[in-house]
Tab-separated table of C-alpha atoms in Angstrom:
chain	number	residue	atom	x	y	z
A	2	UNK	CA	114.774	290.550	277.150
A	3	UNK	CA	115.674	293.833	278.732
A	4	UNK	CA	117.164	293.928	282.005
A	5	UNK	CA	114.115	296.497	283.560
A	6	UNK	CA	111.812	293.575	281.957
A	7	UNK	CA	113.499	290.283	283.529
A	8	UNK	CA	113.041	292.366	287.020
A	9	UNK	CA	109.115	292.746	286.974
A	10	UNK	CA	108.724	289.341	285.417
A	11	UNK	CA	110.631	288.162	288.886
A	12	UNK	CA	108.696	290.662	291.446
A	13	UNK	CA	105.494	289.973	289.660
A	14	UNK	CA	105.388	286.286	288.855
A	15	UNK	CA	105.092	285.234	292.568
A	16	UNK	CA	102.608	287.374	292.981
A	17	UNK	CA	100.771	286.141	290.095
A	18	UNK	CA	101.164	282.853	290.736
A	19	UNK	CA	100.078	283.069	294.380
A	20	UNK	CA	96.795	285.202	293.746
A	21	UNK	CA	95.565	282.756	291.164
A	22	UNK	CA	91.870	281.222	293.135
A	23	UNK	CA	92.063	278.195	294.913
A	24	UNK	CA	91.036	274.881	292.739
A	25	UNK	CA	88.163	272.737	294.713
A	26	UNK	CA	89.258	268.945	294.488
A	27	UNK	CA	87.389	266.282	295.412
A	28	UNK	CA	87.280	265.237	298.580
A	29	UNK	CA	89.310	261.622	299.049
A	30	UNK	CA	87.083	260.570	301.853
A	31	UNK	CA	83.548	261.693	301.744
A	32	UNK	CA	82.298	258.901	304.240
A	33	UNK	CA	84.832	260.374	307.200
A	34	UNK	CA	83.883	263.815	306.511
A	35	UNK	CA	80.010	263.179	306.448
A	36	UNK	CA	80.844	261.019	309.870
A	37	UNK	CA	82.669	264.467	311.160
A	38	UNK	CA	79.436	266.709	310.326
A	39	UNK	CA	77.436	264.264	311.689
A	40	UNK	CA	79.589	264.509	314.815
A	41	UNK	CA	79.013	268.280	315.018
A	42	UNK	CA	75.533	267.773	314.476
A	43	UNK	CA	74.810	265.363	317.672
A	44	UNK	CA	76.677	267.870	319.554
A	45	UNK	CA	74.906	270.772	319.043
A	46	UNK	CA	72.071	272.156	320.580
A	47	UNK	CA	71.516	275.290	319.392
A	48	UNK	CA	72.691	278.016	316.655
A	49	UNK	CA	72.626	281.774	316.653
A	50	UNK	CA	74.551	283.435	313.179
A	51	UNK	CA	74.327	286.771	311.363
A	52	UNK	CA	73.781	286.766	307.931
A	53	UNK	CA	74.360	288.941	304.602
A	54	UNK	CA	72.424	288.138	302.069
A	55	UNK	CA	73.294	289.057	298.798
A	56	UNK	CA	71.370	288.651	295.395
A	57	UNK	CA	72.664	289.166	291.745
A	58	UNK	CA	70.088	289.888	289.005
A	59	UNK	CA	71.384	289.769	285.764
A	60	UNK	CA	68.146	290.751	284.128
A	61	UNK	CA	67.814	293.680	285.958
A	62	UNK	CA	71.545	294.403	286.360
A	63	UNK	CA	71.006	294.648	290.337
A	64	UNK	CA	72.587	293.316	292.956
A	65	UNK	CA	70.118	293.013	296.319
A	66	UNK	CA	71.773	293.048	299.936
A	67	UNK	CA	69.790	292.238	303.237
A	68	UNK	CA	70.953	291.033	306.148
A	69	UNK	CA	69.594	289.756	309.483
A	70	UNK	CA	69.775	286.751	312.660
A	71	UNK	CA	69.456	283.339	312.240
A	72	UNK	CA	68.638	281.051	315.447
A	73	UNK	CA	68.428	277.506	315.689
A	74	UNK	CA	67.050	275.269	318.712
A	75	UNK	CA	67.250	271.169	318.456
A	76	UNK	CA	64.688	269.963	317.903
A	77	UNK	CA	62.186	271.690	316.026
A	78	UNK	CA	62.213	275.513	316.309
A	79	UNK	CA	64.234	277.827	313.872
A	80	UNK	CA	63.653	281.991	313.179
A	81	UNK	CA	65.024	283.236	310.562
A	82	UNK	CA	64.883	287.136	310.734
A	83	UNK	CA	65.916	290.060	308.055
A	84	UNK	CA	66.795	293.056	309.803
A	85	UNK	CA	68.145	295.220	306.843
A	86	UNK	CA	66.866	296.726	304.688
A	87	UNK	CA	63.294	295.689	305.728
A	88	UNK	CA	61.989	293.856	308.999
A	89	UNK	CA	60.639	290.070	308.219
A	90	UNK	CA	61.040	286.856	309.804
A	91	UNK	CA	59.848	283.388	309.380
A	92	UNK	CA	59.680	281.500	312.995
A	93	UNK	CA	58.967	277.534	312.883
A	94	UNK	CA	58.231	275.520	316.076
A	95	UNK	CA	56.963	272.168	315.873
A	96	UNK	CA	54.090	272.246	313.326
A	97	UNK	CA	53.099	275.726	313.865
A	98	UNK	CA	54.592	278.336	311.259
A	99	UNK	CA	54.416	282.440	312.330
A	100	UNK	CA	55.554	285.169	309.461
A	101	UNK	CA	56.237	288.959	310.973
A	102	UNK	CA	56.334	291.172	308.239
A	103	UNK	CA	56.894	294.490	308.689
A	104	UNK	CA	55.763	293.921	312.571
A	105	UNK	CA	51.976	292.349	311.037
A	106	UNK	CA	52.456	288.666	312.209
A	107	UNK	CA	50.578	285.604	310.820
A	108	UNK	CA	50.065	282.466	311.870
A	109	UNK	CA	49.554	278.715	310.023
A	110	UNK	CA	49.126	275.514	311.464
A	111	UNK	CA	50.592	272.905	309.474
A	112	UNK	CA	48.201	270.281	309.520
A	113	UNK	CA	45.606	272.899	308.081
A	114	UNK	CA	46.549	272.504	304.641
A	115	UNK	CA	48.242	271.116	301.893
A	116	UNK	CA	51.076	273.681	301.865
A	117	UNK	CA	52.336	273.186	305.166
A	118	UNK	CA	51.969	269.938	305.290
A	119	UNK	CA	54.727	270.157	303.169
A	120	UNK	CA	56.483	272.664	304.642
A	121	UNK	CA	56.433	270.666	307.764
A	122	UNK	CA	57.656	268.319	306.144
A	123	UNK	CA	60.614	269.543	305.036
A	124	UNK	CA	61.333	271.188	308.321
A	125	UNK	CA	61.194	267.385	309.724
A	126	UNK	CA	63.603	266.622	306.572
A	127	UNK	CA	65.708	269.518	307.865
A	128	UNK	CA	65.660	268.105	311.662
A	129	UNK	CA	66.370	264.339	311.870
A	130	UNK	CA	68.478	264.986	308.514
A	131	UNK	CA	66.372	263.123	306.267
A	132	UNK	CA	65.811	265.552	303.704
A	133	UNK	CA	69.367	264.752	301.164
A	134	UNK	CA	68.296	260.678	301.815
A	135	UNK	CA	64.829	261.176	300.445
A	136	UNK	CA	66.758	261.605	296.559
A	137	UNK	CA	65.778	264.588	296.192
A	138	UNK	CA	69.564	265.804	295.680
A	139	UNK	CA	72.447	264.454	294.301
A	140	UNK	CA	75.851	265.210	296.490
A	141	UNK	CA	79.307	266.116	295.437
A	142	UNK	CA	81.736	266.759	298.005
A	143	UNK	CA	84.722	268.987	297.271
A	144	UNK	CA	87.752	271.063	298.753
A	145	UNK	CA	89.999	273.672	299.039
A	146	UNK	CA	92.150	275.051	301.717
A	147	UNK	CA	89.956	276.502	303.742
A	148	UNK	CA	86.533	274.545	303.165
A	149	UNK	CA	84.764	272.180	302.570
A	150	UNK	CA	82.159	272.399	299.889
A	151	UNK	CA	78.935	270.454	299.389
A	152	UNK	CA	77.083	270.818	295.733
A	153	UNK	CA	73.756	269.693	295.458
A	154	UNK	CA	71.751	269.338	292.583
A	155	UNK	CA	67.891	268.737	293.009
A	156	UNK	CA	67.220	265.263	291.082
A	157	UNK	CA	63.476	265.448	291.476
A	158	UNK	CA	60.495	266.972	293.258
A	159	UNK	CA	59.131	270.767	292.984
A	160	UNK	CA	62.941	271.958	293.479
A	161	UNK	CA	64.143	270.856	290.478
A	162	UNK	CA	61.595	272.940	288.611
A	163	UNK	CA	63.199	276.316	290.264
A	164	UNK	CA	66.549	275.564	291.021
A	165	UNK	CA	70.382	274.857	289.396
A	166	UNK	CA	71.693	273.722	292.539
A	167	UNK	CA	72.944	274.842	295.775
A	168	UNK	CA	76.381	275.300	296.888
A	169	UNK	CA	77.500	274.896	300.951
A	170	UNK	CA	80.685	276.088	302.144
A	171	UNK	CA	81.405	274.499	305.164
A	172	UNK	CA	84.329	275.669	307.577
A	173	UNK	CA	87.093	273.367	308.134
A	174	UNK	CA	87.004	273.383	311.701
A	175	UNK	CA	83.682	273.238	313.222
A	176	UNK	CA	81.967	271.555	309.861
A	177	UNK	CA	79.298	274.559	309.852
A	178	UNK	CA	78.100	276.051	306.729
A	179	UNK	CA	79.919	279.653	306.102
A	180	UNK	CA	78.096	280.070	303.000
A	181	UNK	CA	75.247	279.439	301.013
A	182	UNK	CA	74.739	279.889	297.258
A	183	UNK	CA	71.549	278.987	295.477
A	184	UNK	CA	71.508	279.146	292.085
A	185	UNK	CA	68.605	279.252	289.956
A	186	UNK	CA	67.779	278.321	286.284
A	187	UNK	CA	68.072	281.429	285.127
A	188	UNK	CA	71.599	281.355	286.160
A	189	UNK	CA	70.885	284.405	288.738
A	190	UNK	CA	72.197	283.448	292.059
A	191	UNK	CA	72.054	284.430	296.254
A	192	UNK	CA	74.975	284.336	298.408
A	193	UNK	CA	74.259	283.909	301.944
A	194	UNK	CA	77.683	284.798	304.257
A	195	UNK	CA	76.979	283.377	307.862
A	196	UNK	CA	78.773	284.819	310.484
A	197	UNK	CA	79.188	285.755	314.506
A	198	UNK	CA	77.716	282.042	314.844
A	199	UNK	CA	78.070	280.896	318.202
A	200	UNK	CA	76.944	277.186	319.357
A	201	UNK	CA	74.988	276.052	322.336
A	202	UNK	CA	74.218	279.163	323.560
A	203	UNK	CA	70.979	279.861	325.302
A	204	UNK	CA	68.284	281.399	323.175
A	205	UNK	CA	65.861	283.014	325.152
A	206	UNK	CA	62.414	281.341	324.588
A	207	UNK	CA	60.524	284.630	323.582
A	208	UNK	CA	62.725	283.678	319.777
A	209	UNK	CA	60.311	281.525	319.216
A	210	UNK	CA	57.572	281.905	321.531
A	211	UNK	CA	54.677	281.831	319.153
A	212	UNK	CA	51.901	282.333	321.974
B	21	UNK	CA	73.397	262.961	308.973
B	22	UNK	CA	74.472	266.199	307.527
B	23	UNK	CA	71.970	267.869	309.203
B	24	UNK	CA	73.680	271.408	310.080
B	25	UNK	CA	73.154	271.867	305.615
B	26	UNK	CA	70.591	270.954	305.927
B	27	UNK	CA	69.001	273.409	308.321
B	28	UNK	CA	69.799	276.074	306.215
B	29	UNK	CA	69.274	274.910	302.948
B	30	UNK	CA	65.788	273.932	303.522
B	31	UNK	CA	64.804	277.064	304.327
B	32	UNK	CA	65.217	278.016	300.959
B	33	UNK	CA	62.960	274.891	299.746
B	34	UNK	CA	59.940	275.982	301.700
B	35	UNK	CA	59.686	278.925	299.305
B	36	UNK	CA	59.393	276.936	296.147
B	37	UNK	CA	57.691	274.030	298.192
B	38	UNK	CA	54.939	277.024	299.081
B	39	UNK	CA	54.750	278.378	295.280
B	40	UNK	CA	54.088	274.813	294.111
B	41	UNK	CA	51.053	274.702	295.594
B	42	UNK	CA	49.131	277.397	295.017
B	43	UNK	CA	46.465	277.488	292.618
B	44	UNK	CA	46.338	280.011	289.922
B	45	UNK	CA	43.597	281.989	291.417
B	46	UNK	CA	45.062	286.035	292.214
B	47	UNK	CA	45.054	289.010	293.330
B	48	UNK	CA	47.677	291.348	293.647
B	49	UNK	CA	48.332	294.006	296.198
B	50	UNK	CA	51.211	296.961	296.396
B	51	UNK	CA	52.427	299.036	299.593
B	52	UNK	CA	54.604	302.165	299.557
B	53	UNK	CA	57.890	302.256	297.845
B	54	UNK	CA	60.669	300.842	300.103
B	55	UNK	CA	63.012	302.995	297.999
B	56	UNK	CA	62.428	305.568	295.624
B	57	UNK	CA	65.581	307.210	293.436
B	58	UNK	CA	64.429	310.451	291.722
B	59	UNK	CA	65.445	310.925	288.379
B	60	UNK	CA	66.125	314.112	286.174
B	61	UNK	CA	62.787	313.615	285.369
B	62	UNK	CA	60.090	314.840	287.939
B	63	UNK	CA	57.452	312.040	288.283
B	64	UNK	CA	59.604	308.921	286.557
B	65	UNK	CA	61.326	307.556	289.084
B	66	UNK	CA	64.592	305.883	287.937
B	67	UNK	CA	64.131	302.834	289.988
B	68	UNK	CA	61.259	301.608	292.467
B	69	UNK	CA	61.035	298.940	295.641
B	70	UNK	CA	57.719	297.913	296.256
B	71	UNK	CA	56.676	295.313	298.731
B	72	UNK	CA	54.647	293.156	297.464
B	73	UNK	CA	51.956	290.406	298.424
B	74	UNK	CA	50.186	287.950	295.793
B	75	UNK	CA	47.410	286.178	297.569
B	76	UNK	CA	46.527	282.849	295.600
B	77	UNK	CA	43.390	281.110	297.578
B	78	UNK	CA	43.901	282.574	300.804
B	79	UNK	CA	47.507	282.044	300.443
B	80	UNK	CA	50.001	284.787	300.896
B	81	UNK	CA	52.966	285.009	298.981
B	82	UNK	CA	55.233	288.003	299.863
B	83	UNK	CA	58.039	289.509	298.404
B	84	UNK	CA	59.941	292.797	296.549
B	85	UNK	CA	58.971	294.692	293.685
B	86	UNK	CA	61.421	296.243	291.717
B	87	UNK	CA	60.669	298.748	288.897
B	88	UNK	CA	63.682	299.976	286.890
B	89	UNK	CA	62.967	302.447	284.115
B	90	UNK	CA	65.171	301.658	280.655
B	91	UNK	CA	66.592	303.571	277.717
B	92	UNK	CA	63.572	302.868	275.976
B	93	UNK	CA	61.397	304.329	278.505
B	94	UNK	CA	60.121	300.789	279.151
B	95	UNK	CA	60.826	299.317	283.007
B	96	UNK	CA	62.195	296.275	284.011
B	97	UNK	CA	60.131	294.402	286.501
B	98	UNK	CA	61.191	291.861	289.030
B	99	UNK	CA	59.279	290.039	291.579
B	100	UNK	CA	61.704	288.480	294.117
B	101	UNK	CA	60.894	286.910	297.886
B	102	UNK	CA	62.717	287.976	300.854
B	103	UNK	CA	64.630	285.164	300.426
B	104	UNK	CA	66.223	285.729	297.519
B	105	UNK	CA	63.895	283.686	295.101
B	106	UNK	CA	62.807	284.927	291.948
B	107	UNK	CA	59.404	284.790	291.261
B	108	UNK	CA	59.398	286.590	287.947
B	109	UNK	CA	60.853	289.103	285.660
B	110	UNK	CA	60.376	290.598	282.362
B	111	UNK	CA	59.964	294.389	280.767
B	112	UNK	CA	56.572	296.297	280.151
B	113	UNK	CA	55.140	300.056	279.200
B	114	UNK	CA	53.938	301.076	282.426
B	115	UNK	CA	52.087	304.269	281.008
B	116	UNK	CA	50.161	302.195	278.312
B	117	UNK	CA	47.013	301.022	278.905
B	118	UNK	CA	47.665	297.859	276.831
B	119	UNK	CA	48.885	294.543	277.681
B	120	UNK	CA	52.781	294.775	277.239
B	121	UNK	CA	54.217	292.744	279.955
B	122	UNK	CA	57.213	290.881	278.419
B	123	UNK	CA	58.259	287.986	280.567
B	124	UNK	CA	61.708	287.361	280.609
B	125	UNK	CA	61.874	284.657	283.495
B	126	UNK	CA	59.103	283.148	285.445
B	127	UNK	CA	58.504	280.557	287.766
B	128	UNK	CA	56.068	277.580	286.635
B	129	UNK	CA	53.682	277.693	289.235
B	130	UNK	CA	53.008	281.519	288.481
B	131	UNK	CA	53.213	281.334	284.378
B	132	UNK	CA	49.648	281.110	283.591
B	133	UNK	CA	47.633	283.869	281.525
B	134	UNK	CA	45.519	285.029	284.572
B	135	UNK	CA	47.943	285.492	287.018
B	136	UNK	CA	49.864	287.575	284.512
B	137	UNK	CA	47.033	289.706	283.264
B	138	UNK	CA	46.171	290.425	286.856
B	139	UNK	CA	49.870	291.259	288.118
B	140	UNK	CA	50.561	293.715	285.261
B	141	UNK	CA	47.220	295.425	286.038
B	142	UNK	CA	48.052	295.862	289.567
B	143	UNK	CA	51.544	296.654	289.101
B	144	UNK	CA	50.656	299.824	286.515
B	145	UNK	CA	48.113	300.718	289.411
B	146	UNK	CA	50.276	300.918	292.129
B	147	UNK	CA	52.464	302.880	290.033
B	148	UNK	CA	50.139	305.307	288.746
B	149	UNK	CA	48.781	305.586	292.501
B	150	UNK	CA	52.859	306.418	294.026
């Protein structure tokens, strides 16, 4: 081998070796680390996040980007709100559900029909944390450097019809979820990026207000 | 137990949780483009963004609209909810009068001969009315 040739082979093969992707292993102890997000989870109140949402369509060789706010309050209220490219926002407190779109707000109450009765029922699932112990998933814990990644895999109900699986990166430190990926059957995905999130912050009660 | 996941993930369930039970009774209902990209071609747009609402019973099921014209002159059609969900896709002749809706992908709750019938019909008439 040429001299000129030895010398990139040196330069480069750091490099190489040293942008190759991270490899997600298994996590040793997935008991501690549910007992650490369970931790986080006591001790927070509330949750306010960006988001960028971003959709691949294979079909249609398009890739879809919104973005918008996401709020949480313990125990029962959530809003989650697309800013760009279009306004719309789904706000839950208690059993009462309220959809803005495009500033045109409507208004269900769960117990007034089948639909949200299951809807509120998932948003209890959501709450006390009972939705991955009712079997409707299967969890896999894995990680990498920086994360901690949850894959679940919908073992039975109306979920398993529609999706693959979902995929939660959570961050190492604070144990809340980064990312998002939901994969459907078709193989097409979304990528949801949280970021800005800031815990236990006052929300003002106009978020939710649904009077 | 786990439950900052989950407060995130299920959001994402309530839109198949929501499609599961509707009934297969329709109609279908377009707005104005949210995008519009001209092409060389005056009067075929290149690509469309409609929004979108299918009401099934009473129901309201919202989403985007997406129209993307081909090689063949054919478009690409995608139904997709805010969310990120797809609802369906497949190909069809917008300028026929025929039934040529092609579906490529579709959800179960929504594959039934009606609903289709009904959604191509009202997605060549909000086209033809743009």
């Amino acid at each position: 081998m040429k001299p000129i040739k030895i010398y990139i082979l040196i330069v480069l093969l750091p490099i190489i070796s040293f942008s190759q992707p991270a490899v997600d292993v298994p996590v040793k102890d997935p008991g501690n680390l549910i007992a650490q997000i369970a931790y986080f989870s006591r001790n927070t109140t509330s949750i306010t996040a960006g988001f960028i949402q971003v959709k691949e369509m294979s079909f249609m060789e398009e890739t879809v980007t919104s973005s918008g706010r996401f709020y949480f309050q313990k125990d029962d209220k959530v809003r989650w709100e697309y800013t760009e490219p279009f306004s719309y926002a789904i706000i839950v407190s208690g059993d009462r559900i309220r959809i803005i779109d495009e500033g045109k707000q409507k208004d269900f109450d769960a117990g007034s029909g089948r639909m949200f009765r299951e809807v509120s029922r998932v948003m209890t699932g959501m709450v006390d944390g009972t939705l991955l112990t009712d079997g409707r998933f299967a969890v896999s814990w894995l990680e990498a450097p920086d994360y901690y990644r949850a894959e679940l895999v919908p073992v039975s109900g109306a979920m398993k019809d529609y999706l693959s699986g979902i995929g939660l990166k959570l961050n190492k430190t604070d144990h809340s979820v980064d990312e998002l990926k939901m994969v459907e059957k078709s193989g097409d995905y979304t990528i949801i990026t949280f970021n800005n999130k800031k815990f236990n912050a006052t929300i003002p009660p106009e978020v939710f207000g649904l009077d | 137990m786990q439950r900052s996941l989950l407060r995130y993930s299920a959001w994402i369930s309530l839109v198949f949780l929501a499609v599961s039970c509707f009934s297969p009774r329709i109609t279908v209902t377009g707005e104005q483009p949210a995008s519009y990209d001209k092409t060389l071609q005056p009067g075929l747009p290149e690509k469309i963004i409609y929004k979108a609402t299918v009401t099934l019973r009473g129901q309201e099921l919202t989403g985007r609209l997406m129209l993307k014209k081909t090689d063949d002159d054919r478009y690409r059609v995608a139904w997709y909810s805010e969310m990120g969900m797809t609802y369906l896709e497949g190909t069809m002749d917008i300028s026929s009068e025929k039934k040529t809706f092609i579906i490529q992908n579709i959800i179960p709750a929504l594959d039934k001969k009606m609903f289709l019938r009904k959604f191509e019909k009202s997605v060549r008439q909000v086209y033809n009315d743009s």
